[in-house]
Structure formats: structure tokens, C-alpha cells
Amino acid sequence: MTKRIAVIPGDGIGPEVTEQTIRILEKVHPGFTYDHFNLGAEHWLATGEVLSDETLARLEKVDAILLGAVGAAPGSTTIPSGLLERGLLLKLRFAFDHAVNLRPSKLYPGIPTPLAESVVGGKTIDFVVVREGTEGLYCGNGGSVRTNTAHEIATEVSINTAHGVQRVVRFAFELARTRNKKLTLVHKHNVLVNAGGLWRRIVAEVGEQYGDVTTDYLHIDAATIKLVTAPDSFDVIVTDNLFGDILTDEAAAVTGGIGLAASANLNVDGSFPSMFEPVHGSAPDIAGLGKADPRAAILSGAMLLDHLGYDDDAARIRTAVESDISASLDATRSTAAIGDAILAVL
């Protein structure tokens, strides 16, 4: 059966990078049906609607979601802070039970990095962060009392369930088996003794079923240090929602920036569509100028193909992107020119 892909181009450079991604997908795997959804900052400004229940029901029926980027211009006071993040992105993740946020990080040869040559020289930096996506501090379990007084109390409660942790940990172990068979748990169990203790215990329990995978542990502060001093020591990192959010942006920075950072929000049991997106944001300052690098979005498209079972097609895209990177290290090209070049390789 033909797969239906929901496309949310979004705001800023989102439509530009999404256009190139669809061109690549149509080249390597023709036959998908693309349903476009107008959602994001511009949609909210025009209609006052972020994500209606009707639209959510339509999205539930597709096989996967391709997201460009959403967001208002920096410093904008027109759109309330958190409106799009909670009303669109997190609403999709929670409604479709996106238990795993998957973020690969790879330093391609010749790509500039802020790290010293003594750290990266001659080393292979290629790891994946498996971030829990539906629990932790992002659940919205909290509130405030005595608001706007000198005695205001504001709380955010981190939710960690055995079910939620176990499925993410198992996913990470399975992924490690396909790579270099090393898994690192990142948390802060010496201070966050309840949540950290749960994560540590479940990693140990599940790990007994994966004797071929080596496991270790780092506190979150130690992990942030090691990402900039020995990033080649990581293979698969598994961690909670907040720590994963922090680590993945740092991981993108040490591997050349968010311009090449792809991501997937995965429903691990197939009951709802998964969502694939670059992590660079809407970059409104360069929107419409043809300056956006579409390769993070294109690599996200490759992750979409992986998820739907088209591994060979996904590998073709990754090979083409890597070839394009190697051939164009000093080139300044438009968004469309990058798409053209990758199509030419394919």
C-alpha cells in the first residue's frame, strides 16, 4: 500500500528545507502520498488556532509526519512563549506517544567543529542519543500558587514510570546491538535519587538480556564534559527528557552545528505515526533568502525511511549527503543548489 506522509512545512526556513527533502524522497522512493498541513506561527496569527482536535485526528491516520520548523521571529511578543512548543510540538509528541526522541550525531570529515584538533584529530565521532520523549519534567505536571506575589511558589514535577523508562531503555539496547554495542546511561542519581534510581535499576535489569552490550554510567555534568573532551568514547547514550534535550544540542554543536542535525520522534509500537524533523528551528532571519542548509531536513527524511522499513533507500540518502559534504566544504550554495547537488549524486 502507498504510504501517506503528512507534511508540516511550518514557518521561516521550514518550507524551504522541506521542499528539498520531498524532492529527495521522491527520487529514492517514488510513490508516497504527501498531505500538507498549514500549522505553526503564521497559521496561529491568521486563525488563532494552534492544533485543533480535527487536525490531530487527520494526522493520526497518516504513516509518518515530516516537520520543517515552527516558531516566531526572535524577540517577537506577538506569540506567547511556549504556545507553539506546548500547543503543537509537545501536543503531537504526547498525543502520538512519541516515547523516543532519537538524535544521531556524526562529525563528517572536513566539517568545522569548536573542538580542538587534539580532541577530534583522526578519531571517529559517531554516536546517538536516545532521549525519553513523553515523561520527565516536560509532562506539564506542576503549577504555581500565590502567583505574582513575593511568596509565589512554582513547581515542575518530573514524572518517571517504569513502563516509560523500560521501553526507552530497551530501544536503546536494541540500537546499541546494531552499532558498537556500548550503552551509556546519563542521569544524576546521587541527587535525583528516586528518578535516577529507577533509571539505573531498569538499565541493569534490561541489560541482563543484552550480554553482548557493554554498559556504563555518567552523571549529567560529567557527560557534558566528556562530550567536549572525548566525544569519540560514546556510542549510544540513553537519558531522560530534560537531560536529553540539553545533551543533544551540545552533541550537535560538537559535530559541526545544528545545520546537519536530524531527529526522529518515534512511536515505538506503531500505534501512531512518528514524526521526523531537523532541529535547527525556523531561522526567520534568513527565511526566503535561499540560504538555509536543507541537509538536516534531508537526513531526517532518511530517518523516516528507516522507520518505515526502507533501509536501503535511507542508506542511499545518507551516502549522497556525505558525498555532497565532502565535495563542497568550501562552497557557498543556495538551498535549492544543495538539493540539486544531492539529487545529482543519487
Coordinates of C-alpha atoms in Angstrom, one line a residue:
M1 CA 0.0 0.0 0.0
T2 CA 1.1 3.6 -0.7
K3 CA 2.4 5.3 2.4
R4 CA 0.8 8.6 3.3
I5 CA 3.2 11.3 4.7
A6 CA 1.9 14.3 6.5
V7 CA 4.0 17.4 5.7
I8 CA 4.0 20.3 8.1
P9 CA 6.4 22.9 6.4
G10 CA 5.8 25.4 9.2
D11 CA 7.5 28.8 9.5
G12 CA 10.7 30.6 8.4
I13 CA 13.0 28.3 6.5
G14 CA 10.8 25.2 7.2
P15 CA 9.0 25.3 3.8
E16 CA 12.4 25.7 2.0
V17 CA 14.1 22.8 3.6
T18 CA 11.0 20.6 3.5
E19 CA 10.7 21.2 -0.3
Q20 CA 14.2 19.9 -0.9
T21 CA 13.6 16.9 1.4
I22 CA 10.5 15.9 -0.6
R23 CA 12.4 16.2 -3.8
I24 CA 15.0 13.7 -2.4
L25 CA 12.4 11.3 -1.0
E26 CA 10.5 11.3 -4.4
K27 CA 13.8 10.4 -6.1
V28 CA 14.8 7.5 -3.9
H29 CA 11.3 6.2 -3.1
P30 CA 8.6 7.5 -5.5
G31 CA 5.0 6.7 -4.7
F32 CA 4.5 8.3 -1.3
T33 CA 1.4 10.4 -1.0
Y34 CA 2.0 13.8 0.7
D35 CA -0.7 15.6 2.7
H36 CA 0.2 19.2 3.5
F37 CA -0.9 20.8 6.8
N38 CA -0.6 24.5 7.4
L39 CA 0.4 24.7 11.1
G40 CA 2.8 27.0 13.0
A41 CA 3.2 30.6 13.9
E42 CA 1.7 32.1 10.7
H43 CA -1.3 29.8 11.0
W44 CA -1.9 30.8 14.6
L45 CA -1.6 34.5 13.7
A46 CA -4.1 34.1 10.9
T47 CA -6.6 31.9 12.7
G48 CA -5.9 31.8 16.4
E49 CA -5.7 28.1 16.2
V50 CA -2.5 26.0 17.1
L51 CA -3.6 22.4 16.6
S52 CA -7.3 21.5 16.5
D53 CA -8.7 18.1 17.5
E54 CA -9.9 17.8 13.9
T55 CA -6.5 18.3 12.5
L56 CA -5.0 15.9 15.1
A57 CA -7.5 13.2 14.0
R58 CA -6.4 13.7 10.4
L59 CA -2.7 13.4 11.3
E60 CA -3.4 10.3 13.3
K61 CA -4.3 8.5 10.0
V62 CA -1.0 9.0 8.2
D63 CA 2.0 6.7 8.2
A64 CA 4.6 9.4 9.2
I65 CA 5.0 13.1 9.7
L66 CA 7.6 15.3 8.2
L67 CA 8.0 18.6 10.0
G68 CA 10.0 21.6 8.7
A69 CA 10.2 24.1 11.6
V70 CA 7.9 26.2 13.6
G71 CA 8.5 29.4 15.5
A72 CA 8.1 33.2 15.6
A73 CA 10.8 35.7 14.9
P74 CA 13.3 36.2 17.7
G75 CA 12.2 38.7 20.2
S76 CA 8.6 38.6 19.0
T77 CA 6.0 39.4 21.6
T78 CA 3.1 38.6 19.3
I79 CA 3.1 34.9 20.1
P80 CA 3.1 33.9 23.8
S81 CA 6.1 32.0 24.9
G82 CA 5.5 28.2 24.9
L83 CA 2.4 28.5 22.8
L84 CA 3.8 26.6 19.8
E85 CA 6.1 24.4 21.8
R86 CA 3.3 23.1 24.1
G87 CA 0.4 23.5 21.8
L88 CA 1.9 22.0 18.7
L89 CA 5.2 20.1 19.1
L90 CA 4.6 18.7 22.6
K91 CA 0.9 18.1 21.9
L92 CA 1.9 15.9 18.9
R93 CA 4.5 14.1 20.9
F94 CA 2.2 13.3 23.7
A95 CA -0.9 12.6 21.6
F96 CA 1.0 10.2 19.4
D97 CA 3.0 8.7 22.3
H98 CA 6.5 9.6 20.8
A99 CA 8.4 7.7 23.5
V100 CA 11.8 8.0 21.9
N101 CA 13.5 11.2 20.6
L102 CA 16.3 9.9 18.5
R103 CA 19.2 12.2 17.7
P104 CA 22.2 10.9 15.7
S105 CA 25.4 13.0 15.9
K106 CA 28.2 12.4 13.4
L107 CA 31.3 14.6 12.7
Y108 CA 31.7 14.4 8.9
P109 CA 35.3 14.8 7.6
G110 CA 36.2 18.4 6.9
I111 CA 33.2 19.9 8.8
P112 CA 34.4 22.6 11.3
T113 CA 33.9 21.9 15.0
P114 CA 34.7 24.1 18.0
L115 CA 36.7 21.2 19.5
A116 CA 40.5 21.2 19.5
E117 CA 42.3 19.1 16.9
S118 CA 43.8 17.1 19.9
V119 CA 40.3 16.0 20.7
V120 CA 39.0 15.1 17.3
G121 CA 42.0 14.5 15.1
G122 CA 41.9 11.1 13.5
K123 CA 39.0 10.0 15.6
T124 CA 35.6 8.7 14.6
I125 CA 32.8 10.7 16.3
D126 CA 29.5 9.0 15.6
F127 CA 27.0 8.4 18.4
V128 CA 23.3 8.5 19.0
V129 CA 21.3 10.0 21.9
V130 CA 18.1 8.1 22.8
R131 CA 16.1 10.7 24.7
E132 CA 12.9 9.7 26.6
G133 CA 10.1 11.8 25.0
T134 CA 6.8 11.6 26.9
E135 CA 7.7 11.9 30.6
G136 CA 10.1 13.8 32.9
L137 CA 9.8 17.5 33.5
Y138 CA 8.1 18.1 30.2
C139 CA 4.8 16.5 31.2
G140 CA 3.4 19.8 32.4
N141 CA 2.7 18.4 35.9
G142 CA 3.2 21.4 38.1
G143 CA 1.8 24.8 38.7
S144 CA 2.0 27.9 40.8
V145 CA 0.3 29.4 43.9
R146 CA 0.4 32.9 45.3
T147 CA 1.3 33.9 41.8
N148 CA 2.7 37.4 41.3
T149 CA 3.3 37.8 45.0
A150 CA 6.6 37.8 47.0
H151 CA 5.6 34.3 48.2
E152 CA 4.9 32.7 44.8
I153 CA 5.6 29.0 44.6
A154 CA 6.2 27.4 41.2
T155 CA 6.7 23.7 40.7
E156 CA 7.5 21.4 37.8
V157 CA 7.3 17.7 38.7
S158 CA 9.4 15.1 36.9
I159 CA 7.3 12.0 36.0
N160 CA 9.1 8.8 35.5
T161 CA 7.3 5.5 35.1
A162 CA 8.7 2.0 35.0
H163 CA 6.8 1.4 31.7
G164 CA 8.1 4.6 30.1
V165 CA 11.7 4.1 31.2
Q166 CA 11.8 0.4 30.3
R167 CA 10.6 0.9 26.7
V168 CA 13.2 3.6 26.0
V169 CA 16.0 1.6 27.6
R170 CA 15.1 -1.5 25.6
F171 CA 15.0 0.6 22.4
A172 CA 18.5 1.9 23.3
F173 CA 19.9 -1.6 23.9
E174 CA 18.4 -2.8 20.6
L175 CA 20.0 0.1 18.8
A176 CA 23.4 -0.5 20.5
R177 CA 23.3 -4.0 19.2
T178 CA 23.3 -2.7 15.7
R179 CA 26.2 -0.3 16.3
N180 CA 29.3 -0.7 18.5
K181 CA 27.5 -2.5 21.4
K182 CA 28.1 0.2 24.0
L183 CA 25.4 2.0 26.0
T184 CA 25.9 4.9 28.4
L185 CA 23.2 5.9 30.9
V186 CA 23.2 9.6 31.8
H187 CA 21.3 10.8 34.8
K188 CA 22.0 12.3 38.3
H189 CA 21.1 9.5 40.7
N190 CA 23.3 10.8 43.5
V191 CA 20.9 13.8 43.9
L192 CA 17.8 12.7 42.0
V193 CA 17.7 9.5 44.0
N194 CA 14.1 8.5 43.1
A195 CA 14.0 9.0 39.4
G196 CA 17.7 8.3 39.0
G197 CA 17.4 5.1 41.0
L198 CA 14.6 3.9 38.8
W199 CA 16.5 4.6 35.6
R200 CA 19.7 2.9 36.9
R201 CA 17.8 -0.2 38.1
I202 CA 15.9 -0.7 34.9
V203 CA 19.1 -0.3 32.8
A204 CA 20.7 -3.0 35.0
E205 CA 17.6 -5.3 34.7
V206 CA 17.1 -4.9 30.9
G207 CA 20.9 -5.1 30.4
E208 CA 20.9 -8.7 31.7
Q209 CA 19.1 -9.6 28.5
Y210 CA 21.8 -7.9 26.3
G211 CA 25.0 -9.5 27.5
D212 CA 26.8 -8.5 24.3
V213 CA 26.3 -4.8 25.1
T214 CA 28.7 -3.0 27.4
T215 CA 27.0 -0.5 29.8
D216 CA 28.4 2.4 31.8
Y217 CA 27.0 5.4 33.6
L218 CA 27.8 9.2 33.8
H219 CA 26.2 11.9 35.8
I220 CA 24.8 14.6 33.5
D221 CA 27.5 17.1 34.5
A222 CA 30.3 14.6 33.8
A223 CA 28.6 13.7 30.5
T224 CA 28.6 17.3 29.3
I225 CA 32.3 17.5 30.0
K226 CA 33.1 14.2 28.2
L227 CA 31.1 15.3 25.1
V228 CA 33.7 18.1 24.6
T229 CA 36.8 16.2 25.8
A230 CA 36.2 12.7 24.4
P231 CA 33.1 12.5 22.2
D232 CA 34.6 9.5 20.4
S233 CA 34.0 7.5 23.5
F234 CA 30.2 7.4 23.1
D235 CA 28.1 5.0 21.0
V236 CA 24.5 5.1 22.3
I237 CA 23.5 7.4 25.1
V238 CA 20.2 6.9 26.9
T239 CA 18.7 9.5 29.2
D240 CA 15.6 11.3 30.3
N241 CA 13.7 14.1 28.6
L242 CA 15.4 17.2 30.1
F243 CA 18.9 15.8 30.2
G244 CA 18.4 14.5 26.6
D245 CA 17.3 18.0 25.5
I246 CA 20.5 19.5 26.8
L247 CA 22.9 16.8 25.6
T248 CA 21.5 16.6 22.1
D249 CA 22.1 20.3 21.4
E250 CA 25.6 20.1 22.8
A251 CA 26.1 17.0 20.7
A252 CA 25.0 18.9 17.6
A253 CA 27.4 21.7 18.4
V254 CA 30.5 19.5 18.8
T255 CA 29.7 17.8 15.5
G256 CA 29.5 20.9 13.4
G257 CA 26.3 22.7 14.4
I258 CA 22.6 22.2 14.2
G259 CA 22.6 22.7 10.4
L260 CA 23.3 19.0 10.0
A261 CA 21.3 17.7 13.0
A262 CA 18.4 15.4 12.2
S263 CA 15.9 13.9 14.6
A264 CA 13.1 11.5 15.0
N265 CA 10.2 11.4 17.4
L266 CA 9.3 7.7 17.5
N267 CA 6.2 5.8 18.5
V268 CA 7.9 2.6 19.3
D269 CA 4.9 0.2 18.9
G270 CA 3.5 1.6 15.7
S271 CA 0.1 2.6 17.1
F272 CA 0.5 6.2 16.0
P273 CA 2.6 8.0 13.3
S274 CA 6.2 9.0 14.2
M275 CA 7.5 12.5 13.4
F276 CA 10.8 13.5 11.7
E277 CA 12.3 17.0 11.8
P278 CA 15.6 18.9 11.6
V279 CA 16.4 20.6 14.9
H280 CA 17.6 23.9 13.6
G281 CA 14.4 25.9 14.1
S282 CA 12.7 28.3 11.8
A283 CA 15.6 30.8 11.5
P284 CA 13.4 33.7 10.4
D285 CA 16.4 36.0 9.8
I286 CA 17.3 34.0 6.6
A287 CA 13.8 32.9 5.6
G288 CA 13.1 33.4 1.9
L289 CA 16.7 34.1 1.1
G290 CA 17.7 30.6 -0.1
K291 CA 20.5 30.4 2.5
A292 CA 19.1 27.6 4.6
D293 CA 21.1 24.3 4.6
P294 CA 18.5 21.6 3.9
R295 CA 20.7 18.6 4.7
A296 CA 19.5 18.2 8.3
A297 CA 15.9 18.0 6.9
I298 CA 17.1 15.6 4.2
L299 CA 18.8 13.4 6.8
S300 CA 15.6 13.5 8.8
G301 CA 13.8 12.2 5.7
A302 CA 16.3 9.3 5.7
M303 CA 15.3 8.5 9.3
L304 CA 11.7 8.5 8.1
L305 CA 12.6 5.9 5.5
D306 CA 14.4 3.8 8.1
H307 CA 11.3 3.9 10.3
L308 CA 9.0 2.7 7.5
G309 CA 11.4 -0.1 6.7
Y310 CA 13.1 1.3 3.6
D311 CA 16.6 0.9 5.0
D312 CA 18.4 0.7 1.6
D313 CA 16.8 3.9 0.4
A314 CA 17.7 5.7 3.7
A315 CA 21.3 4.5 3.3
R316 CA 21.4 5.9 -0.3
I317 CA 20.4 9.3 1.0
R318 CA 23.0 9.3 3.8
T319 CA 25.7 8.3 1.3
A320 CA 24.7 11.0 -1.0
V321 CA 24.6 13.7 1.7
E322 CA 28.1 12.6 3.0
S323 CA 29.4 12.7 -0.6
D324 CA 28.0 16.2 -1.0
I325 CA 29.6 17.3 2.2
S326 CA 33.0 16.0 1.1
A327 CA 32.7 17.7 -2.3
S328 CA 31.5 21.1 -1.1
L329 CA 33.4 22.0 2.0
D330 CA 34.3 25.5 0.8
A331 CA 31.3 26.1 -1.4
T332 CA 28.6 28.7 -0.7
R333 CA 25.4 27.5 -2.2
S334 CA 21.7 28.1 -2.1
T335 CA 19.2 25.8 -0.5
A336 CA 18.0 24.6 -3.9
A337 CA 21.6 24.2 -5.2
I338 CA 22.3 21.8 -2.3
G339 CA 19.2 19.9 -3.2
D340 CA 20.2 19.8 -6.8
A341 CA 23.7 18.5 -5.9
I342 CA 22.4 15.7 -3.7
L343 CA 19.9 14.7 -6.4
A344 CA 22.8 14.6 -8.9
V345 CA 24.7 12.2 -6.6
L346 CA 21.6 10.0 -6.3

